[in-house]
XYZ file of C-alpha atoms in Angstrom:
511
model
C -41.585 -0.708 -3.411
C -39.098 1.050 -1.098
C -35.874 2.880 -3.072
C -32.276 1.760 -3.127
C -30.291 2.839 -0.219
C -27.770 5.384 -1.377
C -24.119 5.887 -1.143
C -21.276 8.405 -2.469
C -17.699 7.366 -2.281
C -14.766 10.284 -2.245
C -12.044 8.640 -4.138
C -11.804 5.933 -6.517
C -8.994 3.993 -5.811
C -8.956 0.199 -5.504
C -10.652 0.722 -1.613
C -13.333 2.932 -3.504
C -13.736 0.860 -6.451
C -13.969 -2.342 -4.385
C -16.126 -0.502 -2.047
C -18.729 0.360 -3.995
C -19.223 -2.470 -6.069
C -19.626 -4.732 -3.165
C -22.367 -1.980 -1.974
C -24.051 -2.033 -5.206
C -24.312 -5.929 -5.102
C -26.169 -5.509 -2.107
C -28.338 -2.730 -3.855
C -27.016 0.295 -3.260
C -27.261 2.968 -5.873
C -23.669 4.016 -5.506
C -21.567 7.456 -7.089
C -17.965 7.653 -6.818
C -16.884 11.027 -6.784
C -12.590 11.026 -8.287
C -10.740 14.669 -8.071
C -8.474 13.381 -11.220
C -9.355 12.183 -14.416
C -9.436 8.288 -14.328
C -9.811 5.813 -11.407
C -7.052 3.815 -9.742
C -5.420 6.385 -7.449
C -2.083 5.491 -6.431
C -2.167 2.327 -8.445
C -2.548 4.395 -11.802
C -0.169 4.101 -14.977
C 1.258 6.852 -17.162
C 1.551 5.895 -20.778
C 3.764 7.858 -23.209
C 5.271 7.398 -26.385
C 4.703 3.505 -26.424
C 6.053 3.121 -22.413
C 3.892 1.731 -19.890
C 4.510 2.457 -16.386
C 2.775 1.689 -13.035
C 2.451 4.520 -10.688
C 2.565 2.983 -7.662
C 2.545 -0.480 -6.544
C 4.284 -2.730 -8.630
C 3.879 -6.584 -6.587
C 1.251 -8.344 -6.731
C 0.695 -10.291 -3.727
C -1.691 -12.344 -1.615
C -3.813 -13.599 -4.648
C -6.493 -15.182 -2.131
C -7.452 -12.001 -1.204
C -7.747 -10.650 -4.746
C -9.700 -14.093 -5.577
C -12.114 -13.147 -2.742
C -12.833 -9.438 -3.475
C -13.699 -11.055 -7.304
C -15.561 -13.828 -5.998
C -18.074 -11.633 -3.336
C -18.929 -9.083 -6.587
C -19.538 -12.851 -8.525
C -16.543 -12.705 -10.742
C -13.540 -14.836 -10.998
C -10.116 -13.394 -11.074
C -8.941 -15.518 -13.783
C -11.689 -14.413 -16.335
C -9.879 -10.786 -15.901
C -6.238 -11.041 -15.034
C -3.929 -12.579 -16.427
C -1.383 -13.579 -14.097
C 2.321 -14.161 -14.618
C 4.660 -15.551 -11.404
C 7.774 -13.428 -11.037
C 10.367 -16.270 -9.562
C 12.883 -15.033 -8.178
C 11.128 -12.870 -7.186
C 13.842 -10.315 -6.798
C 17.502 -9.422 -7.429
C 19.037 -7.844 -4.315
C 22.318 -5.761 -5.218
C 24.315 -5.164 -1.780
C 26.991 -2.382 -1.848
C 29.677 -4.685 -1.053
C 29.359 -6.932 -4.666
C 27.053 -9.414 -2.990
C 23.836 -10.519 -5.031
C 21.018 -12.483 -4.475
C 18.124 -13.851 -6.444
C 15.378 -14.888 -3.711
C 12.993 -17.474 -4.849
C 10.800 -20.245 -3.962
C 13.435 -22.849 -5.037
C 14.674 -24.021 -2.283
C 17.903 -25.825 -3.905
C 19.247 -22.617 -5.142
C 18.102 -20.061 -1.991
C 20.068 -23.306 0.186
C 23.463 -23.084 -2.334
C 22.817 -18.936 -2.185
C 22.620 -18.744 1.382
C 25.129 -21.189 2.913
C 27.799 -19.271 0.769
C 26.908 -16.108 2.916
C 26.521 -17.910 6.150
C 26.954 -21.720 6.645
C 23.588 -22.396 9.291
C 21.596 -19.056 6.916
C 19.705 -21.813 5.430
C 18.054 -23.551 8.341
C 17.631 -20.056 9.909
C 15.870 -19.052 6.316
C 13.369 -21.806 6.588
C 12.892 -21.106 10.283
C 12.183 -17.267 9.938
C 9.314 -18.270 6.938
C 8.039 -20.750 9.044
C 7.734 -18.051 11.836
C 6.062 -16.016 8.783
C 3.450 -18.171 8.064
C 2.287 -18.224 11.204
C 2.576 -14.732 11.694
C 0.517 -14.266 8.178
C -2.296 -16.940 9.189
C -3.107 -16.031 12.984
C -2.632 -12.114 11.586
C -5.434 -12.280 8.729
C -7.782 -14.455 10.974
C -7.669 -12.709 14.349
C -6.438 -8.791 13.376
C -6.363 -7.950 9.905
C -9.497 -9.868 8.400
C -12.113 -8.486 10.788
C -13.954 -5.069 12.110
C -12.815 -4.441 16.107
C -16.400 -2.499 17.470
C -14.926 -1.514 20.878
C -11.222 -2.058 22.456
C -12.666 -4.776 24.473
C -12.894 -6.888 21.446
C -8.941 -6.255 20.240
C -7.360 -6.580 23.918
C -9.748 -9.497 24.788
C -8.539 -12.598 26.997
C -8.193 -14.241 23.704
C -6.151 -11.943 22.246
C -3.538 -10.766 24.084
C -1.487 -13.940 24.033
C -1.997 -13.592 19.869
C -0.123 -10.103 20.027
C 2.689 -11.704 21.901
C 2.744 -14.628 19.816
C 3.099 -12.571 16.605
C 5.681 -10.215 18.027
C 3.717 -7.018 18.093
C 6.213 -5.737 20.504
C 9.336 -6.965 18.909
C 11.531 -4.872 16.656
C 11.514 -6.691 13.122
C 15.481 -5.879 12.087
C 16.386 -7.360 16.081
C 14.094 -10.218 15.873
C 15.854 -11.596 12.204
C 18.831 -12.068 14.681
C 17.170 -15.331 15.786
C 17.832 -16.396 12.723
C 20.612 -14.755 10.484
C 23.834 -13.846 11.716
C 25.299 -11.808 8.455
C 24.048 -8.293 8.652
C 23.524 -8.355 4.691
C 21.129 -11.296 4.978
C 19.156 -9.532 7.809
C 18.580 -6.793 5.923
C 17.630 -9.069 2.541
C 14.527 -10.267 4.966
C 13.666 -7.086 5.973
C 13.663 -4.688 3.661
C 10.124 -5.634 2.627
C 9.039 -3.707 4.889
C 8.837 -0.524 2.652
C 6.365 -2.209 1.013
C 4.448 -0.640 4.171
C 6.566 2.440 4.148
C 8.115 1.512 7.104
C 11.839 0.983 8.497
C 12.785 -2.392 9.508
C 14.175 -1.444 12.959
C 10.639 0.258 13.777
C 8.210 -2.220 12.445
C 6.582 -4.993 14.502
C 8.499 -8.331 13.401
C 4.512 -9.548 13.178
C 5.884 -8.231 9.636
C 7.971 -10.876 8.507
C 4.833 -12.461 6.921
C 5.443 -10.581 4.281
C 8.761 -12.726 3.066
C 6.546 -15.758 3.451
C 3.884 -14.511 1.109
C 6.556 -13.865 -1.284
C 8.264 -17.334 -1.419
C 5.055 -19.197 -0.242
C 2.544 -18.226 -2.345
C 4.261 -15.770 -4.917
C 5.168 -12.290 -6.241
C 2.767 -12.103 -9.612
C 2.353 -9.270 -11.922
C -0.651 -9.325 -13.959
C -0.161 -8.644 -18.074
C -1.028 -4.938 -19.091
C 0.262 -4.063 -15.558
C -1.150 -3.324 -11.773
C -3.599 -0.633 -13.782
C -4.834 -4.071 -15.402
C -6.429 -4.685 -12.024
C -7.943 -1.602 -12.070
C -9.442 -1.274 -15.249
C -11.580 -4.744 -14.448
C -12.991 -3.901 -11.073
C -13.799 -0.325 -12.593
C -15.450 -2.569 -15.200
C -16.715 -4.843 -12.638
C -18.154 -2.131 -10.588
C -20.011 -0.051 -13.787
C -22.000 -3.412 -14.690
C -23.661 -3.338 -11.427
C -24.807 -0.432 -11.550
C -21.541 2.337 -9.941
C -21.491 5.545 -11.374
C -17.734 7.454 -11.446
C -17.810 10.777 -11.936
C -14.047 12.210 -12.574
C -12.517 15.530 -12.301
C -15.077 15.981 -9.229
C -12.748 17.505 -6.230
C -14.656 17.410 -3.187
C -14.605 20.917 -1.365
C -16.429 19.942 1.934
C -18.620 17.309 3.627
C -21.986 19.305 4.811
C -23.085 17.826 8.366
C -25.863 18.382 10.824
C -25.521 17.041 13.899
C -24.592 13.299 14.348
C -24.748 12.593 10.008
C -23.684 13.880 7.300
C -26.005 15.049 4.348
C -23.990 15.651 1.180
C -21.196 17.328 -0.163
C -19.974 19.790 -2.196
C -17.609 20.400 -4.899
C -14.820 22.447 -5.827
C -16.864 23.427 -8.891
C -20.209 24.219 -6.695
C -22.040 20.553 -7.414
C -23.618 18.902 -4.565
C -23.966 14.979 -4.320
C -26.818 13.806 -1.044
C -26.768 10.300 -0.113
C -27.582 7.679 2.821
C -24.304 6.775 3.386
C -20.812 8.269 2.542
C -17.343 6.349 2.385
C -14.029 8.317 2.170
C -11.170 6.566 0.498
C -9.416 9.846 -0.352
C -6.703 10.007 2.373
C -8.039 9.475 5.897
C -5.985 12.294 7.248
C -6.929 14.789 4.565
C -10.523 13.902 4.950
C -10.702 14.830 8.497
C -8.155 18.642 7.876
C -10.294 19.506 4.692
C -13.499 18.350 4.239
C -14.838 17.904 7.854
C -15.496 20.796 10.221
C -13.833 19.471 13.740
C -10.119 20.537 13.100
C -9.324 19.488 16.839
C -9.770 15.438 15.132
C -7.282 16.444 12.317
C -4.829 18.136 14.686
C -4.582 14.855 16.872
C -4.005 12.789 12.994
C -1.427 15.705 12.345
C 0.513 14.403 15.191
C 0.701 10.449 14.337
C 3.755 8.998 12.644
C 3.484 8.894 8.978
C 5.412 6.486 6.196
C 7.748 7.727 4.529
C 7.517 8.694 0.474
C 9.302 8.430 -2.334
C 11.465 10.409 -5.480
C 10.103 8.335 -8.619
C 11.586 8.247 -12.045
C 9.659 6.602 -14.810
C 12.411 6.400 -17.703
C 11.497 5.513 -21.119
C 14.702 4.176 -22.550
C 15.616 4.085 -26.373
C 17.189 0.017 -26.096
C 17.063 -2.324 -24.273
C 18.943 -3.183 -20.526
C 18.403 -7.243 -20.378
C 21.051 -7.145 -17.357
C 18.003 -5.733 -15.258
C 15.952 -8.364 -13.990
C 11.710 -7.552 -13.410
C 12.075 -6.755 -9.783
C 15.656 -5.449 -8.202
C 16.885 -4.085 -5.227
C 20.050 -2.369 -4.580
C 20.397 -2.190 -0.533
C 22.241 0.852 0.453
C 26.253 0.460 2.329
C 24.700 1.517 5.820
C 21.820 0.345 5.848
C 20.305 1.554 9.613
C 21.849 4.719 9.050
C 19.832 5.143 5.304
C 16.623 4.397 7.602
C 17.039 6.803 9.975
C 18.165 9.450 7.800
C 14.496 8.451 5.927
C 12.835 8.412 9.229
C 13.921 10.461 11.494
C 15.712 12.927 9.661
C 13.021 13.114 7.059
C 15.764 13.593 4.126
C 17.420 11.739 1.228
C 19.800 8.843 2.906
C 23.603 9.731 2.064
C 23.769 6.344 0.319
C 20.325 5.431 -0.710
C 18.239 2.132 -1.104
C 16.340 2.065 -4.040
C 14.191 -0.708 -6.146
C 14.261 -0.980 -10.027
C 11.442 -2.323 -12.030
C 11.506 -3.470 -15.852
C 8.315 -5.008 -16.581
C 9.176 -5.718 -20.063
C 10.579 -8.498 -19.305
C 7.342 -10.213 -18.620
C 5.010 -7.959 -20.637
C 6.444 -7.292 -23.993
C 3.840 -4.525 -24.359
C 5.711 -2.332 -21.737
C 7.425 -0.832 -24.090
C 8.119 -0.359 -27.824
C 10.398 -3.242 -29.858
C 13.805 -2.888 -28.962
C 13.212 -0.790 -25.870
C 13.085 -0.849 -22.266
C 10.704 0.975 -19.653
C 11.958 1.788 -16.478
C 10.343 2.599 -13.285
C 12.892 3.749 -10.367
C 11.670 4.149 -6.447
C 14.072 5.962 -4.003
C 12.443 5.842 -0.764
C 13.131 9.309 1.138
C 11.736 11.222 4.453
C 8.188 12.749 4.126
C 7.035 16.403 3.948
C 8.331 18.263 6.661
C 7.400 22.068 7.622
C 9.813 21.986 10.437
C 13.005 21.127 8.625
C 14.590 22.759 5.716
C 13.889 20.390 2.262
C 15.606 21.007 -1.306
C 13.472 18.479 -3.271
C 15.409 19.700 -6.689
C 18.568 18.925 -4.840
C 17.163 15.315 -3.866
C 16.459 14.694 -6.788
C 18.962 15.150 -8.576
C 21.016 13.134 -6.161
C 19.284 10.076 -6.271
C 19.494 10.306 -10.196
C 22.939 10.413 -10.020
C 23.205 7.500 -7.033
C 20.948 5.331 -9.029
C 22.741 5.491 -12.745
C 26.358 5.282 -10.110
C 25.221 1.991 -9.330
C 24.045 0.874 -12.581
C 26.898 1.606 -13.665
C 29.236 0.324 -11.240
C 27.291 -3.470 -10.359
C 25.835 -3.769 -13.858
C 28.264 -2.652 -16.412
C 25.434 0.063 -17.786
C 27.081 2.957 -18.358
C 24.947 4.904 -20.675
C 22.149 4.661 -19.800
C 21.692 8.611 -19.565
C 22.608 9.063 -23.122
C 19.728 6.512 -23.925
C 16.481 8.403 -21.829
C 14.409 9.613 -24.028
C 12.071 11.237 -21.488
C 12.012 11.472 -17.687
C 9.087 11.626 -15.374
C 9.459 12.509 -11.704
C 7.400 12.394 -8.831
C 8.429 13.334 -5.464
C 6.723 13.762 -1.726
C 5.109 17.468 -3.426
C 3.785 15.313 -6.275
C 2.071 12.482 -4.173
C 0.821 14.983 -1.860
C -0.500 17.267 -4.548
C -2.081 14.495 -6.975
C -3.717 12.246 -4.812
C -4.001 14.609 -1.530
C -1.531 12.145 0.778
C -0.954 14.338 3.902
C 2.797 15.158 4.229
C 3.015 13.581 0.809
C 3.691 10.081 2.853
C 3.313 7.661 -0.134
C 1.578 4.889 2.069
C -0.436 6.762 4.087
C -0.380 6.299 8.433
C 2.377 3.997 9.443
C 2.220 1.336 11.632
C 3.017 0.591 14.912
C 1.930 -1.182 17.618
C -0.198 1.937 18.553
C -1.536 2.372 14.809
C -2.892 -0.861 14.216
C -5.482 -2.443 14.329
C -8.528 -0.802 16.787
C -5.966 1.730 17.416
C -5.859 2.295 14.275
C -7.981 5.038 12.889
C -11.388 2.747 12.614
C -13.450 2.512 9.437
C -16.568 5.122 10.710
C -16.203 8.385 12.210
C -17.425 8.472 15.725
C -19.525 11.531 15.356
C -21.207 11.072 12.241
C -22.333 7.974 11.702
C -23.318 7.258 8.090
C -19.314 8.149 7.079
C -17.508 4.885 6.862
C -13.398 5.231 5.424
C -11.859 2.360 3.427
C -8.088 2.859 2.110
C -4.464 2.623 3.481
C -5.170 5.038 6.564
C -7.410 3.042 8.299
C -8.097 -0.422 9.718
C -6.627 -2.782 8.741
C -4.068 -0.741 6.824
C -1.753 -0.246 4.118
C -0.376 -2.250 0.875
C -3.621 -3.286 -2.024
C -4.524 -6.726 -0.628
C -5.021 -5.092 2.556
C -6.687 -2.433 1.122
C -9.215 -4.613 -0.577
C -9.337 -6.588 2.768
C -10.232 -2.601 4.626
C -13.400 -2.704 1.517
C -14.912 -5.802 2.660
C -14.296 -4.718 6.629
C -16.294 -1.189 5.492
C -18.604 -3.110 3.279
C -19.861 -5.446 6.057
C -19.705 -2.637 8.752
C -22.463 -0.991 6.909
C -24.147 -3.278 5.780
C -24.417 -4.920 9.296
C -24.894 -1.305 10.514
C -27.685 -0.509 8.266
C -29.341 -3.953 8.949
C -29.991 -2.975 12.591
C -30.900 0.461 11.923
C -33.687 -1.030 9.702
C -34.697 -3.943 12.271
C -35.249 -0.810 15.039
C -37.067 1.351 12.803
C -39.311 -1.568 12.021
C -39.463 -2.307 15.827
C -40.214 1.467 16.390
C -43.006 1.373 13.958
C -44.609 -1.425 15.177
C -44.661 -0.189 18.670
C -46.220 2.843 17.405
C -49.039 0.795 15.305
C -49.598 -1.160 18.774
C -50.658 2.006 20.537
């Protein structure tokens, strides 16, 4: 009998968790190794006083990829979530008085619309059109696979693809093909913080992401994202994972071209075959890996930006506020650069609302609301001079301004019980995000796929990565599609190290 290959994972969020249970159904005796006290990073929940609030990510999208991670561990997604479809999906709030609902019925986005702009409706099915192509020839050819050398990503076949879905193409100036009304342009592109990213940076490749949406659906699964969680953790444990929690990692201990364990912050040390990071790429490489030259060149990539949370429980209830709204900011390139480039709060600032009691009942005590507010704002940023107690407290006040002003809720301060706030200090604190960006690397035509930082370190070769940092990126169904990508790397990796060891031992026996 030969023993179990062996594998330690640093981090258990959903790219750990998924991770390692795919290694451990292909028999791997697998530890995950979590610095806080429960799994889930980033998509974690905060429960207080009879309010339930997601952390993080709030959308659940692309259920064929979710249905696929269950599937390969041999469980199906509808024995363990129990989905709900949000249509509309959203309510977008413009500063102006405009509003729209955008949803999958096409009557009502066609009345919507052509009240805006008369042609805005055959643009709109024109630019998802455009989007499903984009999402289709994306997951089969770039996102959905492992890219071994940069042969294989700029190969003949290939390089008319990246034209094709508008790698090079601003996302904001490509939506001019189809919508003339600057209020509409920015309804189909603000999605694009789902990736932490601004509209006029991001590859218009993106605007798969409004298809997915209307196509196949914004869900939200009862109990919440940390619902997901909780039944791949569960997944995971019955075959076999072990999570150990409050276990910071201090440093990975290499020799030469592997590494052979690591220690932690409280002096343990965990030895394995095979190690996977899905704490933070960035971090991994500036604190737990010797080369700092590999960590300076990270240092210098461009980042997402973050975010000033509030999770509000409120003492009654605000039916006026739909499950998922967005109120779009007055100028709305001038909000992204002051995000981006100016790595501060925007003087009139986006921001997205979410009430999940409105589906899930359980979100919060009888005759109360929860609410969970996201002001997207610039990164950590040594260089420039950053008052996050000032920030904060304006976006409170620009958020319960607009409430009050497009909704008619005007006391809604009086009626917080309790506040929780996170901000870019927060994210980068709790879960070790490097400049605090709340969605890891960003992406750009020169952070994306095999440019992107790839899934193994090229030194030491039995540390694989899986998470929002590296190939094929950001946002949880990607995510889960970066632990399959890892997951088949090494088991494919560790297949032919077996076959030549074999080979090597036979030659051996022969002489």
């Amino acid at each position: 009998m030969t023993n179990k290959p062996t594998a330690i994972v640093i981090g258990a969020g959903i790219g750990g968790i998924a991770t390692a249970a795919r290694l451990a159904r292909h028999g791997f005796s697998v530890t995950v190794l979590e610095k806080n006290e429960k799994p889930g990073g980033r998509t974690n929940q905060i429960i207080r006083d009879g309010h339930r609030f997601d952390i993080g990510p709030t959308l659940f999208l692309m259920p064929e990829i979710w249905e696929e991670t269950y599937a390969a561990l041999g469980e199906k997604m509808s024995d363990h979530l129990d989905l709900r479809r949000i249509d509309p999906t959203y309510k977008v709030h413009f500063s102006d008085g405009l509003q729209l609902q955008l949803t999958s019925n096409l009557g009502e986005m066609q009345t919507q619309l052509e009240k805006v702009e008369k042609t805005a409706f055959t643009g709109f099915l024109n630019y998802i059109a455009e989007g499903s192509k984009h999402y289709k020839v994306s997951l089969e050819k770039f996102v959905g696979r492992n890219f071994y050398n940069i042969f294989e990503y700029f190969s003949l076949g290939n390089l008319p693809l990246l034209f094709k879905l508008k790698a090079l193409t601003k996302h904001y100036a490509n939506t001019s093909r189809f919508f003339k009304d600057e209020r509409l342009k920015a309804a189909f592109t603000f999605q694009n913080m789902y990736l932490g990213l601004s509209p006029y940076d991001a590859p218009a490749t993106y605007s798969l992401l409004q298809y997915t949406e209307l196509a196949e659906g914004v869900w939200y699964p009862m109990g919440g994202m940390y619902a997901a969680i909780e039944s791949l953790v569960g997944i995971a444990e019955k075959l076999g994972v072990k999570l150990v929690y409050n276990a910071a990692v201090k440093k990975m201990k290499v020799a030469g071209s592997k590494v052979g364990g690591v220690e932690l912050e409280d002096g343990r040390e965990f030895n394995a075959d095979i190690f996977v990071g899905n704490a933070d790429l960035p971090y991994i490489y500036k604190e737990l890996l010797p080369n700092k030259a590999e960590a300076k060149k990270l240092e210098e990539k461009l980042y997402t930006c973050s975010t000033i949370m509030f999770y509000w429980g409120v003492d009654k209830p605000y039916p006026q506020i739909a499950h998922h709204n967005v109120f779009l900011g007055g100028d709305y390139k001038a909000s992204f650069d002051q995000i981006f480039k100016d790595h501060q709060l925007p003087e009139e600032p986006s921001f997205y609302v979410h009430a999940p009691a409105r589906t899930d009942s359980s979100a919060a005590p009888a005759g109360q609301d929860t609410l969970y507010v996201l002001v997207p704002v610039g990164h950590l940023d040594e260089k420039r001079e950053q008052d996050w107690g000032t920030m904060v407290t304006e976006a409170r006040k620009a958020v319960l301004t607009r409430l009050a002003k497009e909704m008619g809720i005007t006391d809604l301060e009086q009626h917080i019980k309790f506040e929780i706030v996170y901000q870019p200090e927060v994210w980068k604190e709790r879960f070790n995000l490097e400049k605090g960006a709340a969605f890891g690397l960003s992406h750009n035509f020169w952070q994306v796929g095999y440019l992107r930082p790839r899934n193994r370190h090229a030194r030491y070769k039995n540390l694989y990565f899986a998470g929002a940092s590296t190939h094929p990126g950001t946002g949880l169904p990607i995510v889960l599609l970066s632990a399959r990508l890892t997951s088949e790397r090494i088991l494919k990796e560790m297949s032919t190290i077996a076959v030549q060891n074999m080979t090597k031992a036979l030659n051996a026996a022969r002489t």
